Every structure is written in C-alpha cells, then in structure tokens.
Coordinates of C-alpha atoms and ligand atoms in Angstrom, one line a residue:
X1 CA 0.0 0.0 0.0
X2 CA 1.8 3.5 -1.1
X3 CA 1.6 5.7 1.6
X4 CA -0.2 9.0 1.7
X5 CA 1.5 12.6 1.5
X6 CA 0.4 14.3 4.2
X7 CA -0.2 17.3 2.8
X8 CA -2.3 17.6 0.2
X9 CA -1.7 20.5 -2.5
X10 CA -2.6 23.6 -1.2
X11 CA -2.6 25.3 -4.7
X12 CA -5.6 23.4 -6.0
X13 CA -6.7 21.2 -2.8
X14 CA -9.8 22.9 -1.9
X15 CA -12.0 20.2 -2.6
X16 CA -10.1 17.4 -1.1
X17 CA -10.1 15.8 2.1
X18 CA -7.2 14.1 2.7
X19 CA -3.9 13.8 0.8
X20 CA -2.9 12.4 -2.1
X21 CA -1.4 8.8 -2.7
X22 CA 2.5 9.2 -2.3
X23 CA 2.6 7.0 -6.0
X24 CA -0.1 10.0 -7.5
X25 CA 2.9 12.2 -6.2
X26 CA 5.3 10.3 -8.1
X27 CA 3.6 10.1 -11.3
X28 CA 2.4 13.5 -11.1
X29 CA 5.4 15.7 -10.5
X30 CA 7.1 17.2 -13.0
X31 CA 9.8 19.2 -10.4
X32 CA 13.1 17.8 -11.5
X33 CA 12.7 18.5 -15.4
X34 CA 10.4 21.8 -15.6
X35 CA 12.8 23.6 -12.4
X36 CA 15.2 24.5 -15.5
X37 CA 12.2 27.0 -16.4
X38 CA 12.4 29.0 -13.6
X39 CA 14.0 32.3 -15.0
X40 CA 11.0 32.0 -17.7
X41 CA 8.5 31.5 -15.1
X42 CA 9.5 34.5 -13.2
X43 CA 10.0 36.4 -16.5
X44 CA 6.1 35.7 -17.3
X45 CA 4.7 36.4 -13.7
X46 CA 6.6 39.4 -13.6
X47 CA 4.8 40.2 -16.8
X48 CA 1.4 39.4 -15.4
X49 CA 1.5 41.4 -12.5
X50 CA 2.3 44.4 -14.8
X51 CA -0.7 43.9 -17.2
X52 CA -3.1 43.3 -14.0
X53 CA -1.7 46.6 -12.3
X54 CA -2.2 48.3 -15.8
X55 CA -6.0 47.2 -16.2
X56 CA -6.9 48.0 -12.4
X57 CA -7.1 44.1 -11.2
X58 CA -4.0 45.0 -8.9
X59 CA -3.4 47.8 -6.5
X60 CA 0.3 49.8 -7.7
X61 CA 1.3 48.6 -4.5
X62 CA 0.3 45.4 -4.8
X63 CA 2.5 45.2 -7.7
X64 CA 5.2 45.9 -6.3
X65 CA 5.0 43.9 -3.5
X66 CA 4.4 40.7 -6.0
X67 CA 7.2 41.9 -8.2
X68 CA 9.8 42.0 -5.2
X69 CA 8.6 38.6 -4.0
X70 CA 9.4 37.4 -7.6
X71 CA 13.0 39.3 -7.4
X72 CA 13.8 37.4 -4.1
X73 CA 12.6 34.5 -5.2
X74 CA 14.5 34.3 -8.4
X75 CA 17.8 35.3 -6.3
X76 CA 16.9 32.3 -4.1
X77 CA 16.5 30.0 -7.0
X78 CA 19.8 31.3 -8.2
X79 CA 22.0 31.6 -5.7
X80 CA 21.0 27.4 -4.7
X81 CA 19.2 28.8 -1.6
X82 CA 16.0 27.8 -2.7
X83 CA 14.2 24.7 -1.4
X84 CA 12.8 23.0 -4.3
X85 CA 9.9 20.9 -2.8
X86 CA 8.8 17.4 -4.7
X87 CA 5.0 17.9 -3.6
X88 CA 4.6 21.0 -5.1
X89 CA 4.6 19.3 -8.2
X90 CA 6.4 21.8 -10.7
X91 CA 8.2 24.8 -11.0
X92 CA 5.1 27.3 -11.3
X93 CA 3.7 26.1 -8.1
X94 CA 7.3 26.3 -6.2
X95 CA 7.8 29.4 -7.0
X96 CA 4.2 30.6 -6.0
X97 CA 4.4 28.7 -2.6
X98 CA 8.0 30.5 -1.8
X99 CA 6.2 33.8 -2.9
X100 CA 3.5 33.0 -0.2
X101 CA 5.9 32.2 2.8
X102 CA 7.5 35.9 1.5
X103 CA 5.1 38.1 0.9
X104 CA 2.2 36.3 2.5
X105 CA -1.8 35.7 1.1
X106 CA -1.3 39.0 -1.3
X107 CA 1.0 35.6 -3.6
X108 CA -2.5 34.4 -4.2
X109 CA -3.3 37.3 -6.6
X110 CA -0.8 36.3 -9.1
X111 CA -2.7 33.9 -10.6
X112 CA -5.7 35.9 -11.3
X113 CA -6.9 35.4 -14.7
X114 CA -4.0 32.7 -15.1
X115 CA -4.0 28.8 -15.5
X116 CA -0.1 26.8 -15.2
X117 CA -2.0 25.2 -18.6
X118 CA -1.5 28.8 -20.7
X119 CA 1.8 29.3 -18.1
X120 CA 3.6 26.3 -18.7
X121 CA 3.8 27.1 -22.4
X122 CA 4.6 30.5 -22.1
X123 CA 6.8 29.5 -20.3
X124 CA 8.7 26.7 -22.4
X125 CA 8.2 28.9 -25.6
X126 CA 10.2 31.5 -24.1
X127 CA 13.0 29.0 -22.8
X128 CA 13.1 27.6 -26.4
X129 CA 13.2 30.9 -28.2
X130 CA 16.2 31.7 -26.2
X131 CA 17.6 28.6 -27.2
X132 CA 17.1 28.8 -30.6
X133 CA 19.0 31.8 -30.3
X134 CA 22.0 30.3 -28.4
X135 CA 22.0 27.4 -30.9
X136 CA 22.1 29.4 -33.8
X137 CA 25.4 31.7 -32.4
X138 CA 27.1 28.0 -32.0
X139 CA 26.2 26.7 -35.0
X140 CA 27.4 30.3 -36.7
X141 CA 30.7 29.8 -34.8
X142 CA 31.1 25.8 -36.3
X143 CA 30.6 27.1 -39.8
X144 CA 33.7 30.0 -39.1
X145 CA 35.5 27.4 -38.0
X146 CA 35.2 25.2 -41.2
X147 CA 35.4 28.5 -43.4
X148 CA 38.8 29.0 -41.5
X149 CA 39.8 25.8 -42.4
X150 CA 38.9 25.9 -46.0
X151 CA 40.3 28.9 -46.8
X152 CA 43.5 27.5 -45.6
X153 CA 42.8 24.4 -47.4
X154 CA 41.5 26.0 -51.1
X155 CA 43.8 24.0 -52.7
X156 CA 44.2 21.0 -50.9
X157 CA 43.9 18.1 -53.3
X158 CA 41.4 15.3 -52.2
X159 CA 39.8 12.7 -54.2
X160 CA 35.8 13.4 -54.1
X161 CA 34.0 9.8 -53.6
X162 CA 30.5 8.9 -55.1
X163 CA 29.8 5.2 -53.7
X164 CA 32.7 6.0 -51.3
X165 CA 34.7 4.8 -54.2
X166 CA 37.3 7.8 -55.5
X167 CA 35.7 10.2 -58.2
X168 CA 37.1 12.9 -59.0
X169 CA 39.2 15.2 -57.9
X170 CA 37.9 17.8 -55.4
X171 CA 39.9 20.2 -52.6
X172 CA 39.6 19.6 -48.5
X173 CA 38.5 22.9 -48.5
X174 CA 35.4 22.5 -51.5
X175 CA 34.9 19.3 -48.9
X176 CA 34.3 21.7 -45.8
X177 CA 32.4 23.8 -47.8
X178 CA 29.6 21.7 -48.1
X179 CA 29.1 21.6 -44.5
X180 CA 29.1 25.2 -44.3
X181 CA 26.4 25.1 -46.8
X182 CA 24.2 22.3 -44.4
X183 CA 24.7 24.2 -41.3
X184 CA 23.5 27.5 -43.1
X185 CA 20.2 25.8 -44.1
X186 CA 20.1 24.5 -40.5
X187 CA 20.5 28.4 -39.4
X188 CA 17.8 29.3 -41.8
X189 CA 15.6 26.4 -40.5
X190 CA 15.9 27.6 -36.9
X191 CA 14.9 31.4 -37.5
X192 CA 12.0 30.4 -39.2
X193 CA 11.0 28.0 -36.6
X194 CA 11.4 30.5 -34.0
X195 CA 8.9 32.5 -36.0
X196 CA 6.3 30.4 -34.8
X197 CA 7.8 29.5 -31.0
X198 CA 7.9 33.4 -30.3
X199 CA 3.7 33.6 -29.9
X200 CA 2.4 34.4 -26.7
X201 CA -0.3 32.1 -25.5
X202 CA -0.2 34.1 -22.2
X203 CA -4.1 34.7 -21.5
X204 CA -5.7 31.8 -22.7
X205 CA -6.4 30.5 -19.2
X206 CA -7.2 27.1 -18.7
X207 CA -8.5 26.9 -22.1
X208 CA -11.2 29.7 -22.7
X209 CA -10.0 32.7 -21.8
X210 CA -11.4 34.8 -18.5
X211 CA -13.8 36.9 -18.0
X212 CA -11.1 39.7 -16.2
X213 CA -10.1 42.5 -18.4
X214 CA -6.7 41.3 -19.1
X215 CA -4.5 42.3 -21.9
X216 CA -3.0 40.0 -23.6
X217 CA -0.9 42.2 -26.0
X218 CA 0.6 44.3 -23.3
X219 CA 2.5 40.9 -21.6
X220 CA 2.9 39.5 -25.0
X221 CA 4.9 42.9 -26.2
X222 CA 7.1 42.4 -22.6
X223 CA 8.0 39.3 -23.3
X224 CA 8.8 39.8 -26.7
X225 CA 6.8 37.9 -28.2
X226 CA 6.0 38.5 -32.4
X227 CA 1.9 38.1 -31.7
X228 CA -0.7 36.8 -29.7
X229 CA -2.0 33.8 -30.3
X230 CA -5.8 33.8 -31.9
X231 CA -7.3 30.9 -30.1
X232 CA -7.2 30.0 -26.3
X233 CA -7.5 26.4 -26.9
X234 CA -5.0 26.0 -29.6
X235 CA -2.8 28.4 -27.0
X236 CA -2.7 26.0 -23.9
X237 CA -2.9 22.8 -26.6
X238 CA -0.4 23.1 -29.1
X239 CA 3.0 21.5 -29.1
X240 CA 3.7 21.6 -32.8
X241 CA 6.5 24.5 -32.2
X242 CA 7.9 22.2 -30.2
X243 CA 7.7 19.0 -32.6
X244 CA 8.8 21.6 -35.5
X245 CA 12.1 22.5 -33.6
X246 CA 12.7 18.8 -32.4
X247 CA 12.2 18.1 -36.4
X248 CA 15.0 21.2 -37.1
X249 CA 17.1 19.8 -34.6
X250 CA 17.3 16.4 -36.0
X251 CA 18.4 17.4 -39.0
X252 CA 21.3 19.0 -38.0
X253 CA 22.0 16.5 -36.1
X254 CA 22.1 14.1 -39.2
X255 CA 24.3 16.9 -40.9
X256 CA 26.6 16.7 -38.2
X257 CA 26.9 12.6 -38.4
X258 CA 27.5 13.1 -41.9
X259 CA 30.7 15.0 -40.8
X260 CA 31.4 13.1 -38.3
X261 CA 31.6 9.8 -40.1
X262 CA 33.8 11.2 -42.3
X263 CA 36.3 11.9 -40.0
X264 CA 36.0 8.4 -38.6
X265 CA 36.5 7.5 -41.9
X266 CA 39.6 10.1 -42.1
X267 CA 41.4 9.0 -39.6
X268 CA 41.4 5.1 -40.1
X269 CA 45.1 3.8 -41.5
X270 CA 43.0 3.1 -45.4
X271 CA 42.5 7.1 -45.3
X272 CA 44.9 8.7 -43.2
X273 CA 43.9 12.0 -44.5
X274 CA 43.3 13.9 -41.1
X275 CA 44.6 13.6 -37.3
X276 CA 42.4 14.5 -34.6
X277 CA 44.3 16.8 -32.1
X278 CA 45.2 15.0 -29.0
X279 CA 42.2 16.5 -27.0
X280 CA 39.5 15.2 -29.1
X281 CA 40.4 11.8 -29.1
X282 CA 40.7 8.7 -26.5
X283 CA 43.4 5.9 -25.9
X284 CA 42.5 2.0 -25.0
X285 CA 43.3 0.3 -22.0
X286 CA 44.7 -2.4 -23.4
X287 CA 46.1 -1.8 -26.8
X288 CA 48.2 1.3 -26.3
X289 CA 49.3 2.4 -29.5
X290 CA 45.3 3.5 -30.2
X291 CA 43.6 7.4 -30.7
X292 CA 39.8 6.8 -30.7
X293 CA 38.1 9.3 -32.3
X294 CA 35.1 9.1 -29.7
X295 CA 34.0 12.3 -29.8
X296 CA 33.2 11.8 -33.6
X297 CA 31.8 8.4 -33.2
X298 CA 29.1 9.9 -30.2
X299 CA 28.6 12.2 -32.2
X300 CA 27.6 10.1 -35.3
X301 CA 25.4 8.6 -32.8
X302 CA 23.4 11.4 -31.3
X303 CA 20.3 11.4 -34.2
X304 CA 18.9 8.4 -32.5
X305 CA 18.7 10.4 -29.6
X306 CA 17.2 13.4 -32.0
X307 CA 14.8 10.7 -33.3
X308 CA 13.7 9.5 -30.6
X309 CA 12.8 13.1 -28.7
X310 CA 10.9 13.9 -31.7
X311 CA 9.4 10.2 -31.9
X312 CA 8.0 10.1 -28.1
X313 CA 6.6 13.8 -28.7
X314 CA 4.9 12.8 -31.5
X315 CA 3.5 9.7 -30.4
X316 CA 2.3 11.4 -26.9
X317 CA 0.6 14.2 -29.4
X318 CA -1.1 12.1 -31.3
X319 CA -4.8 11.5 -30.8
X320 CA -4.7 14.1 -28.1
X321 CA -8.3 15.5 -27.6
X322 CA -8.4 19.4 -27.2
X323 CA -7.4 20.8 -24.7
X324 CA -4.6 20.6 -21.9
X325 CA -4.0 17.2 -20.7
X326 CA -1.3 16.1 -18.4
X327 CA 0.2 14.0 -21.5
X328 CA 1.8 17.5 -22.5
X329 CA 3.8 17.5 -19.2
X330 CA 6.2 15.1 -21.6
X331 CA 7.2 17.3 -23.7
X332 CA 9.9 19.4 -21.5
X333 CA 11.5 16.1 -21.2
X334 CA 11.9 15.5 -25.5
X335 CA 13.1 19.5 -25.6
X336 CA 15.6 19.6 -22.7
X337 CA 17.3 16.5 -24.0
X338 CA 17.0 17.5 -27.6
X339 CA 18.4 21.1 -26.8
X340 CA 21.6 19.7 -24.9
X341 CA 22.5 17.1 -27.3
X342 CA 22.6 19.5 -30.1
X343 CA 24.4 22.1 -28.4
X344 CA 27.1 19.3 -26.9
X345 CA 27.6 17.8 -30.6
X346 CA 28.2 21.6 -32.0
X347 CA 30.7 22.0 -29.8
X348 CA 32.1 19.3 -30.1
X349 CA 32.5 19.3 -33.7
X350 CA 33.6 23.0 -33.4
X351 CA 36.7 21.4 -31.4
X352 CA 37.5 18.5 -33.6
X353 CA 37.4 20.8 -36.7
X354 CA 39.6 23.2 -35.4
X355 CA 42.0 21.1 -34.4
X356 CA 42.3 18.6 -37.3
X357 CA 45.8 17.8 -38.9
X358 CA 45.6 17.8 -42.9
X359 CA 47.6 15.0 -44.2
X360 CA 48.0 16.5 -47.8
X361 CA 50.7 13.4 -48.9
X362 CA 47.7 10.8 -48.1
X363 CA 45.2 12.7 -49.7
X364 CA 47.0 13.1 -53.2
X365 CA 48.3 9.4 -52.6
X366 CA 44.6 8.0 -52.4
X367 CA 43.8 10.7 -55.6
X368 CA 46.5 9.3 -57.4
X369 CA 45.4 5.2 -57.0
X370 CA 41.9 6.5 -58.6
X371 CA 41.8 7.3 -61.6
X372 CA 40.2 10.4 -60.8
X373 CA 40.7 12.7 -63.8
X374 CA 38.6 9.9 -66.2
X375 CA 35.8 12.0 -66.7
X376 CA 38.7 15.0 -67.8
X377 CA 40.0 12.7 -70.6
X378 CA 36.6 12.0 -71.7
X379 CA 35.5 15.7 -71.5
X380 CA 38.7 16.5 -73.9
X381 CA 38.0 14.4 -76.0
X382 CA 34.7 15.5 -76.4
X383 CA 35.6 19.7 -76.5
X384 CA 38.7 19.0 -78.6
X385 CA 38.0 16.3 -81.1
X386 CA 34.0 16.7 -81.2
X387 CA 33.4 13.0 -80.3
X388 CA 30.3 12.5 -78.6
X389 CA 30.2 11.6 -75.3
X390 CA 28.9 8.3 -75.1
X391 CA 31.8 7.5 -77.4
X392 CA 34.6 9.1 -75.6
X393 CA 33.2 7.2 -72.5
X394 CA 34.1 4.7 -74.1
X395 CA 37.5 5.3 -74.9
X396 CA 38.0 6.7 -71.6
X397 CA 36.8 3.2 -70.1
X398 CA 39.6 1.4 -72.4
X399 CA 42.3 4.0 -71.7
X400 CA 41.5 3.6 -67.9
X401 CA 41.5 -0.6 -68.0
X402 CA 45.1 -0.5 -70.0
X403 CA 46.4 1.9 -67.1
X404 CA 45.6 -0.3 -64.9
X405 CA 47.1 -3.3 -66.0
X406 CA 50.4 -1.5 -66.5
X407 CA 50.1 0.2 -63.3
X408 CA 50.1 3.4 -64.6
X409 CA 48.4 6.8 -64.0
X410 CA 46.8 8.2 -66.4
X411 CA 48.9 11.1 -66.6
X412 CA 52.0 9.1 -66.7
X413 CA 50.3 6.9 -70.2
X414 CA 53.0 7.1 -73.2
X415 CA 51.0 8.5 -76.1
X416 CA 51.5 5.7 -78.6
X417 CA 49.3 3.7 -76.2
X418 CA 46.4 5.8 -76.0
X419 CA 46.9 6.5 -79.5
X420 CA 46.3 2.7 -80.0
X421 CA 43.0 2.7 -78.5
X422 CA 42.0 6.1 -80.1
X423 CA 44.8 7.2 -83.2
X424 CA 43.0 11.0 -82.8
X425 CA 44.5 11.5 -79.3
X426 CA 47.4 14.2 -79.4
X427 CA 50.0 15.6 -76.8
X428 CA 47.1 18.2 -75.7
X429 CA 45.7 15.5 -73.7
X430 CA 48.2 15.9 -70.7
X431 CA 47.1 19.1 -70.1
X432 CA 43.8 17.5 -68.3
X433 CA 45.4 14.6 -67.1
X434 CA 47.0 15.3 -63.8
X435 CA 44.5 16.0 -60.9
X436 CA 45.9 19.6 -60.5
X437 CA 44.9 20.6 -64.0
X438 CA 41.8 18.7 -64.1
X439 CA 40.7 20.8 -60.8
X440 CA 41.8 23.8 -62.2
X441 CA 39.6 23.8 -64.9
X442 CA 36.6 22.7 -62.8
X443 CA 35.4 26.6 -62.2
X444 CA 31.6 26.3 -63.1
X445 CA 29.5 28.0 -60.0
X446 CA 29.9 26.0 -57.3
X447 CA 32.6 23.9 -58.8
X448 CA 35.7 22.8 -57.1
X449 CA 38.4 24.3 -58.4
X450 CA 40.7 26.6 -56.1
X451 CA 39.1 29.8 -57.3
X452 CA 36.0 28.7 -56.9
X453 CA 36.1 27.8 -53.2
X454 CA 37.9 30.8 -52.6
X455 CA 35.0 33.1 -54.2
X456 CA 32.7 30.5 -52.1
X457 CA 34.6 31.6 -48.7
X458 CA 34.4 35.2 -49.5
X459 CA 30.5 35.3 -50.4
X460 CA 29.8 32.5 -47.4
X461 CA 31.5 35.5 -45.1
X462 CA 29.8 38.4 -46.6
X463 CA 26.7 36.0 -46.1
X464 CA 27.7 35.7 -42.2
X465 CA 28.1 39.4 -41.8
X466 CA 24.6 40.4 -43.6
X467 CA 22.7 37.9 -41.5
X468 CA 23.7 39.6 -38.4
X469 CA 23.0 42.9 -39.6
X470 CA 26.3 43.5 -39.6
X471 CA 28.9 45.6 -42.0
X472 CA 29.1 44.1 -45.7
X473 CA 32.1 44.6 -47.6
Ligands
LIG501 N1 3.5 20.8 -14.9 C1 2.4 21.0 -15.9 C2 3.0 20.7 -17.3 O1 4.2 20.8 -17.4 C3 1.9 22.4 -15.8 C4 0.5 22.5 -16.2 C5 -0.4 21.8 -15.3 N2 -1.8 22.0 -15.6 C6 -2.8 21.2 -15.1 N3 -4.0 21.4 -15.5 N4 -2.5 20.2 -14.3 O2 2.3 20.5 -18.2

C-alpha cells in the first residue's frame, strides 16, 4: 500500500479531504525536469502582474509587493538557496508557494486570470526561443571554424568519392564547404521555426480565456513575443512549435553525423587523410598504440537520440483531444534533452574541426590510385576532337582498363598507347590529365576548383556578416 502525502496540494486542494497517494505524487510531479524553467517562469509572472496593475485588477502597490517577491525568489533560485519541494509538483507552483511564505496571502493574486495550462507554455516557448537563439550563435561559430579551415585548405587536393569509391578530384576545403552550406540551411531552418515558438499564449487561461479584463498584447509585447495567439484552446494545446524544432534539430544532427563519419573514416590507416588533435580523441586500455576518435563516433550517434525526442513527442501528441491534458507534461522532457545534445555535438564538432591535422601526402596518394581525372580525358575528347560523349566514354573506359594493367596513371600513359585505343588523341591530352589541371579547370558556379572555393569563402563571409545585420564589404 503507497503511503499517503500528508499534505495535500494547497494550490488546488480545496476540494479534497485528505492527501494524495505518495505514488499520485510520483507520477504527477514534474519538479526535477520543468525547475530548469524558472528564470522563464518568473519572466512571465513578472509580466502578469504588470498587465493586472495596468488594467486595475491590482493595486500599484500590490505590484510591487508581488514583483519583489518574484525578485527574491529568483535570487533564491539562483544563488542554490532555494528549497525545491517534490509535492509542489512543478516549478510554477514552487515558485508561488516561496512567494506566499514571503510576501504572504497577497501571492494568491498572481494567478488571477491565469491557468499553469496557458503558463507552462509560455513558459517553455520563451525557454526555447532563447535557445534557438544560443544554438544558432554556436552553429554560426562551427561554420567559421570550417570557413577558416577551408580557406586554408582551397587548394588541398582530395579525391571526391561517389559510392565511397574515389571520383574525382575535389579540394579539402570545397569538402568543408559543403558543411558550411548544411549548417547554413540548418540556421535558416531555426529562424524560421522561432517565428512560430515566439507567440504568446499568455491569457488563454485554462482553455477559454477569462472573464477579467486582461491584456493579452501588453505581456505578450514584454515578453517579446512577435503576436498573440488567436485561439485559447490552440494556445494551452499546441505543441507543434515544439515537434517543428525537435524536427529542425534532427536534421542538424544528421548533418553533423555526416561530418562526423567522415572523420572516422579520415582518420582510419585506409584514409589517413586527417589527425584528430590530442584533446578530441581517447586511448585504450589495453592496446596502447590507439587514438579513438570518440568524440566523432558519439557524435555520429546522437540522431537516435534526436529521433527518438521527436518520436516520443509525436506519439504522446497524437490522438490528443483538445485541450490541456497532463500527457503534455512530456514534452519538457523530448526539448531539454534535444536542446543539450545538439548544443554538446556543435561543440564538439567546433573542437574537432579546429583542431584537425591535414595529411596532404595521403590525400593526393589516395587521388593518385583513382583514376580520378577519367571523366577529364573523356571531357577533352569531347571539347577537342567533337566525339560524342557516349563514345569518348568509351574510350576513356579502355584507356583507364590499359592503365591499370600497367600500373600506370593516367597522366603518366605514353601516347603511342592511348593513341592505339583512339589514333585521334594528341599531346594536348596531358594538359587534363593530372588532378591539379583537371581541378583547375573545374570553375563552373559551385565547382571545385581553387578559385571557386575561394570566391565560395568570401560570399559565405559576406553571407555571415549580412545575417547579423552587420557591415558588408
Ligand atoms: N507541470 C504541468 C506541465 O508541465 C503544468 C500544467 C499543469 N496543468 C494542469 N492542469 N495540471 O504541463
């Protein structure tokens, strides 16, 4: 038999006789998750008290009295003084309870015209807004971190893989590039997102609205928030901003798995392209010549844990009849760990980026096995002997097979042979045949060569510096 908590709650205990089962307690409490949204909960009841002073439903001095209280209580919280109390249940009614044993009966005006069901969400939308906010400076500080490292890598040959088998030639720093590219549509995904987090649902009570004169816009345009939300019961019953971000968030975190693999990848003994610094990486406890790149492996890991936030949200969503129901009380749990896995793997990846060691030898070593500038003979062939394609694929295909039964490069061919498979091929043809050349020449937008990435760098800045508002060149 659980036993029963003595006291039952005093904030909505009125018509209840005794207490409530200890296991109710258990099930019901939300203390040790939500208590992360007590600067937000202050934030909003601080914004409350000022709309009901402004429409007459609180004396000045009442006002002030409430919004010391709150001051006091948010120095408690912060300082560690403050007693966080598992029967309370959650955050809004600790910090109403604390406001009572300071300030006395006047606490019990704060939640005039108030429900914790509009609250909580207020609450947690502000929380996420800020951050969305936080997120998107980190992510803005991984992508100058790989635009330093490309710029310093422009012309670092690297085979470019399709079916992780080598391609063509590309440059580490074209490589980066891409990811800059990811994390910028991950950026743009996160503003707009926020567009629709930053609503107030402040005043929709429990579901309906009230009947006091309250103004919604006035603690909506404290808190900063871009509108007011239309309905009351989509106010306290929507969670989709929060499914929307958890949606965001997993893609980023697939981008940054992407990346991640790849420097697995980079750093076994078949690539041996890159070196993660020292820092970034862990040793074995019984084979002690290993560097584990950890760090990169976690972090290839972490979109199950993305999936799975956004995965339990949705499923506890689903069905959910209008309005409020305690189901909702899950979703702080999804968000919190969402938020901290993504900011831990930016970070992380920030690290391991900027601490990489380029092996360029390895690089042009694996370029060179490849066979990488193929598609460069067959492209000559076709600009300067006006053989179509198909045909000088063909060629190509025969050229490439005879190399590599000699164990040749392409570049490194003698003439008479390639002249056997096609007699039209002149001296001209080594101009495209070493990887250097072959990138060279690859300068169509977005293309790989050197020059490209370089004018890639520049506008990806410029792009940085107009987002913020800031200077452009
Ligand atoms: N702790 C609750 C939550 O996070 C607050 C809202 C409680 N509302 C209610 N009607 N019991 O959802």
């Amino acid at each position: 038999m659980a036993e029963e908590v003595e006291m039952g709650n005093e904030m909505w205990g009125g018509r209840f006789s005794g207490g409530v089962d200890e296991l109710m307690e258990r099930i019901n409490r939300s203390i040790d998750i939500d208590k992360r949204l007590y600067k937000e909960d202050i934030a909003v009841s601080m914004a409350h008290v000022s709309m009901l002073v402004r429409v007459g439903l609180l004396k000045r001095e009442e006002g002030v009295q409430l919004e010391e209280g709150l001051t006091r209580v948010l120095g408690e919280i912060e300082s560690g003084k403050f007693g966080f109390h598992d029967h309370l249940e959650d955050i809004h009614m600790n910090v109403e309870h604390r406001l009572r044993e300071l300030i006395g009966p006047l606490a019990g005006k704060l939640h005039t015209g108030r429900s914790r069901n509009d609250q909580v969400v207020t609450d947690v939308r502000l929380w996420l807004r800020g951050e969305i906010d936080g997120l998107e400076i980190l992510l803005e500080g991984l992508q100058r971190v790989l635009l330093l490292r490309s710029r310093e890598h422009a012309g670092t040959l690297m085979p470019g893989y399709t079916h992780l088998q080598v391609a063509q030639p590309v440059t580490f720093g074209h490589h980066l590039m891409a990811y800059v590219e990811m994390l910028g549509r991950d950026r743009e995904r996160l503003r707009d997102c926020r567009v629709r987090v930053n609503e107030s649902p402040l005043g929709s009570g429990a579901l309906s609205g009230t009947s006091f004169p309250i103004d919604r816009e006035h603690t909506s345009e404290i808190l900063g928030f871009g509108c007011v939300m239309r309905n009351s019961m989509d106010g306290v019953s929507s969670r989709d901003f929060v499914l929307e971000f958890l949606s965001v968030g997993l893609n980023m975190s697939l981008h940054l798995s992407r990346l991640a693999e790849e420097l697995v990848l980079w750093t076994t003994e078949g690539f041996g392209f890159v070196k993660l610094s020292e820092g970034m990486t862990t040793g074995s406890s019984m084979m002690p010549q290993k560097r584990n790149p950890d760090a990169a492996e976690l972090v290839r890991a972490k979109p199950g844990q993305l999936l799975g936030c956004l995965s339990s949200l949705s499923v506890v969503m689903k069905g959910l009849p209008l309005t409020y129901a305690k189901d909702m009380q899950e979703d702080k749990k999804s968000l919190f760990d969402a938020v901290d896995t993504l900011t831990l793997s930016i970070l992380v990846m920030g690290e391991m980026v900027r601490g990489l060691e380029v092996d360029k030898v390895s690089m042009r070593k694996a370029l060179d096995k490849g066979y990488p500038t193929a598609t460069d003979l067959a492209d000559w062939l076709v600009q300067e002997l006006d053989i179509p394609f198909r045909e000088a694929h063909r060629i190509t295909g025969r050229i490439v097979s005879e190399a590599e039964r000699l164990g040749l490069q392409l570049s490194e061919m003698p003439l008479e042979l390639m002249r056997e498979t096609d007699g039209r091929i002149g001296e001209g043809v080594y101009e495209v045949l070493l990887p250097e050349r072959s990138l060279d020449r690859r300068t169509s937008f977005g293309g790989s060569s050197p020059a490209c990435v370089l004018r890639a760098i520049e506008e990806a800045e410029r792009r940085f510096l107009r987002d913020r508002g800031g200077e452009e060149k």
